[in-house]
Amino acid sequence: MKLGCVVMAAGDARRFGENKLAAVFNGKPLILWALEAVPSEEFFAVTVVTQYPEVEALAERFGFLPVHNPHPDWGISHTIRLGLEALGPCDGAMFQVSDQPLLRRETVAAEAAFFRAHPDKLVGLSHGGVRGNPCIFPAAYFPELLALREDHGGSSVIRRHEEDLLLFEASAQELEDADTRQALRAIETRQKLV
């Protein structure tokens, strides 16, 4: 089975107030945490969609395919389209965001294996029945993903097909995303208390 991965690292992060990917968490920028969480051996190709030249260079260092997004203002749908089209033909695609610093490589690999056992289902990482990211889409859903517009993402496709969604359980910490600087600091503080 040809499973690809799209790392979405293009947004302007308006709520964060600066380039979120460069924000430091436990001594490393968020984008580095995101790329290190990708188990490349699970995927035939990994695309990293970004507007930032430094992220493109980092993606190449990991052996991933950088995909330049000159229009992050066009919304997440444009990032999805660029990443999926750059993957080329495949049986499924995982979409991973870049602001979950505690996401573990082992968890992502296990989710990919779970999808391979259920190749016609949508799969979302979750905790306690609440879906988060990454999510994996079989190729049958690619036309719907490619038809998305503006800031509508994969969640809108999943909502139309809830009956085909399987949840893959992970820890609550792994699903936490840093939408704001305060959220990032809170994640860091909670981790130190563990």
GROMACS .gro file of N, CA and C in nm, residues 7-14 18-22 31 48-57 59 66-75 78-79 82 98:
model
  117
    7VAL      N    1   0.285   1.719   0.552
    7VAL     CA    2   0.305   1.802   0.671
    7VAL      C    3   0.263   1.944   0.635
    8MET      N    4   0.164   1.995   0.706
    8MET     CA    5   0.108   2.127   0.676
    8MET      C    6   0.178   2.232   0.762
    9ALA      N    7   0.262   2.311   0.695
    9ALA     CA    8   0.345   2.408   0.767
    9ALA      C    9   0.347   2.541   0.693
   10ALA      N   10   0.231   2.584   0.646
   10ALA     CA   11   0.226   2.702   0.559
   10ALA      C   12   0.157   2.821   0.620
   11GLY      N   13   0.080   2.802   0.725
   11GLY     CA   14  -0.009   2.907   0.773
   11GLY      C   15   0.061   3.030   0.828
   12ASP      N   16  -0.015   3.139   0.835
   12ASP     CA   17   0.037   3.265   0.889
   12ASP      C   18   0.028   3.270   1.042
   13ALA      N   19  -0.044   3.176   1.101
   13ALA     CA   20  -0.056   3.169   1.247
   13ALA      C   21  -0.093   3.304   1.308
   14ARG      N   22  -0.200   3.363   1.257
   14ARG     CA   23  -0.241   3.496   1.303
   14ARG      C   24  -0.268   3.500   1.454
   18GLU      N   25   0.313   3.557   1.537
   18GLU     CA   26   0.445   3.552   1.473
   18GLU      C   27   0.456   3.417   1.402
   19ASN      N   28   0.571   3.390   1.339
   19ASN     CA   29   0.590   3.260   1.275
   19ASN      C   30   0.594   3.152   1.382
   20LYS      N   31   0.482   3.083   1.397
   20LYS     CA   32   0.469   2.982   1.501
   20LYS      C   33   0.571   2.870   1.487
   21LEU      N   34   0.603   2.835   1.363
   21LEU     CA   35   0.694   2.722   1.340
   21LEU      C   36   0.832   2.746   1.398
   22ALA      N   37   0.870   2.873   1.413
   22ALA     CA   38   1.001   2.906   1.468
   22ALA      C   39   0.999   2.919   1.620
   31ILE      N   40   0.865   2.344   1.429
   31ILE     CA   41   0.872   2.269   1.304
   31ILE      C   42   0.966   2.149   1.316
   48VAL      N   43   0.623   1.854   0.254
   48VAL     CA   44   0.614   1.956   0.358
   48VAL      C   45   0.575   2.086   0.288
   49VAL      N   46   0.452   2.130   0.310
   49VAL     CA   47   0.400   2.248   0.241
   49VAL      C   48   0.422   2.370   0.330
   50THR      N   49   0.495   2.468   0.277
   50THR     CA   50   0.532   2.583   0.358
   50THR      C   51   0.555   2.707   0.273
   51GLN      N   52   0.547   2.821   0.338
   51GLN     CA   53   0.582   2.947   0.272
   51GLN      C   54   0.723   2.991   0.308
   52TYR      N   55   0.787   2.919   0.400
   52TYR     CA   56   0.915   2.963   0.456
   52TYR      C   57   1.034   2.890   0.395
   53PRO      N   58   1.129   2.962   0.334
   53PRO     CA   59   1.248   2.898   0.276
   53PRO      C   60   1.327   2.815   0.378
   54GLU      N   61   1.333   2.861   0.504
   54GLU     CA   62   1.409   2.786   0.604
   54GLU      C   63   1.343   2.652   0.636
   55VAL      N   64   1.209   2.646   0.626
   55VAL     CA   65   1.139   2.519   0.647
   55VAL      C   66   1.160   2.427   0.527
   56GLU      N   67   1.163   2.484   0.407
   56GLU     CA   68   1.192   2.404   0.287
   56GLU      C   69   1.330   2.340   0.299
   57ALA      N   70   1.428   2.416   0.344
   57ALA     CA   71   1.564   2.364   0.360
   57ALA      C   72   1.567   2.254   0.466
   59ALA      N   73   1.316   2.060   0.553
   59ALA     CA   74   1.248   1.942   0.496
   59ALA      C   75   1.345   1.860   0.411
   66PRO      N   76   1.003   1.939  -0.016
   66PRO     CA   77   0.945   2.068   0.017
   66PRO      C   78   0.853   2.116  -0.095
   67VAL      N   79   0.739   2.171  -0.057
   67VAL     CA   80   0.643   2.224  -0.153
   67VAL      C   81   0.616   2.369  -0.114
   68HIS      N   82   0.651   2.461  -0.201
   68HIS     CA   83   0.634   2.603  -0.169
   68HIS      C   84   0.488   2.646  -0.186
   69ASN      N   85   0.437   2.712  -0.084
   69ASN     CA   86   0.302   2.768  -0.089
   69ASN      C   87   0.314   2.921  -0.090
   70PRO      N   88   0.303   2.983  -0.207
   70PRO     CA   89   0.317   3.127  -0.214
   70PRO      C   90   0.192   3.202  -0.167
   71HIS      N   91   0.084   3.128  -0.141
   71HIS     CA   92  -0.043   3.193  -0.105
   71HIS      C   93  -0.104   3.129   0.020
   72PRO      N   94  -0.036   3.136   0.135
   72PRO     CA   95  -0.096   3.081   0.257
   72PRO      C   96  -0.226   3.152   0.292
   73ASP      N   97  -0.242   3.276   0.242
   73ASP     CA   98  -0.364   3.351   0.266
   73ASP      C   99  -0.485   3.290   0.195
   74TRP      N  100  -0.463   3.196   0.106
   74TRP     CA  101  -0.574   3.129   0.039
   74TRP      C  102  -0.638   3.022   0.127
   75GLY      N  103  -0.580   2.998   0.243
   75GLY     CA  104  -0.639   2.905   0.339
   75GLY      C  105  -0.581   2.765   0.334
   78HIS      N  106  -0.574   2.528   0.021
   78HIS     CA  107  -0.467   2.540  -0.078
   78HIS      C  108  -0.346   2.457  -0.037
   79THR      N  109  -0.315   2.456   0.093
   79THR     CA  110  -0.205   2.374   0.144
   79THR      C  111  -0.234   2.226   0.120
   82LEU      N  112  -0.189   2.150  -0.259
   82LEU     CA  113  -0.048   2.147  -0.299
   82LEU      C  114   0.021   2.020  -0.249
   98SER      N  115   0.164   2.110   1.230
   98SER     CA  116   0.300   2.135   1.277
   98SER      C  117   0.307   2.199   1.415
   0.00000   0.00000   0.00000
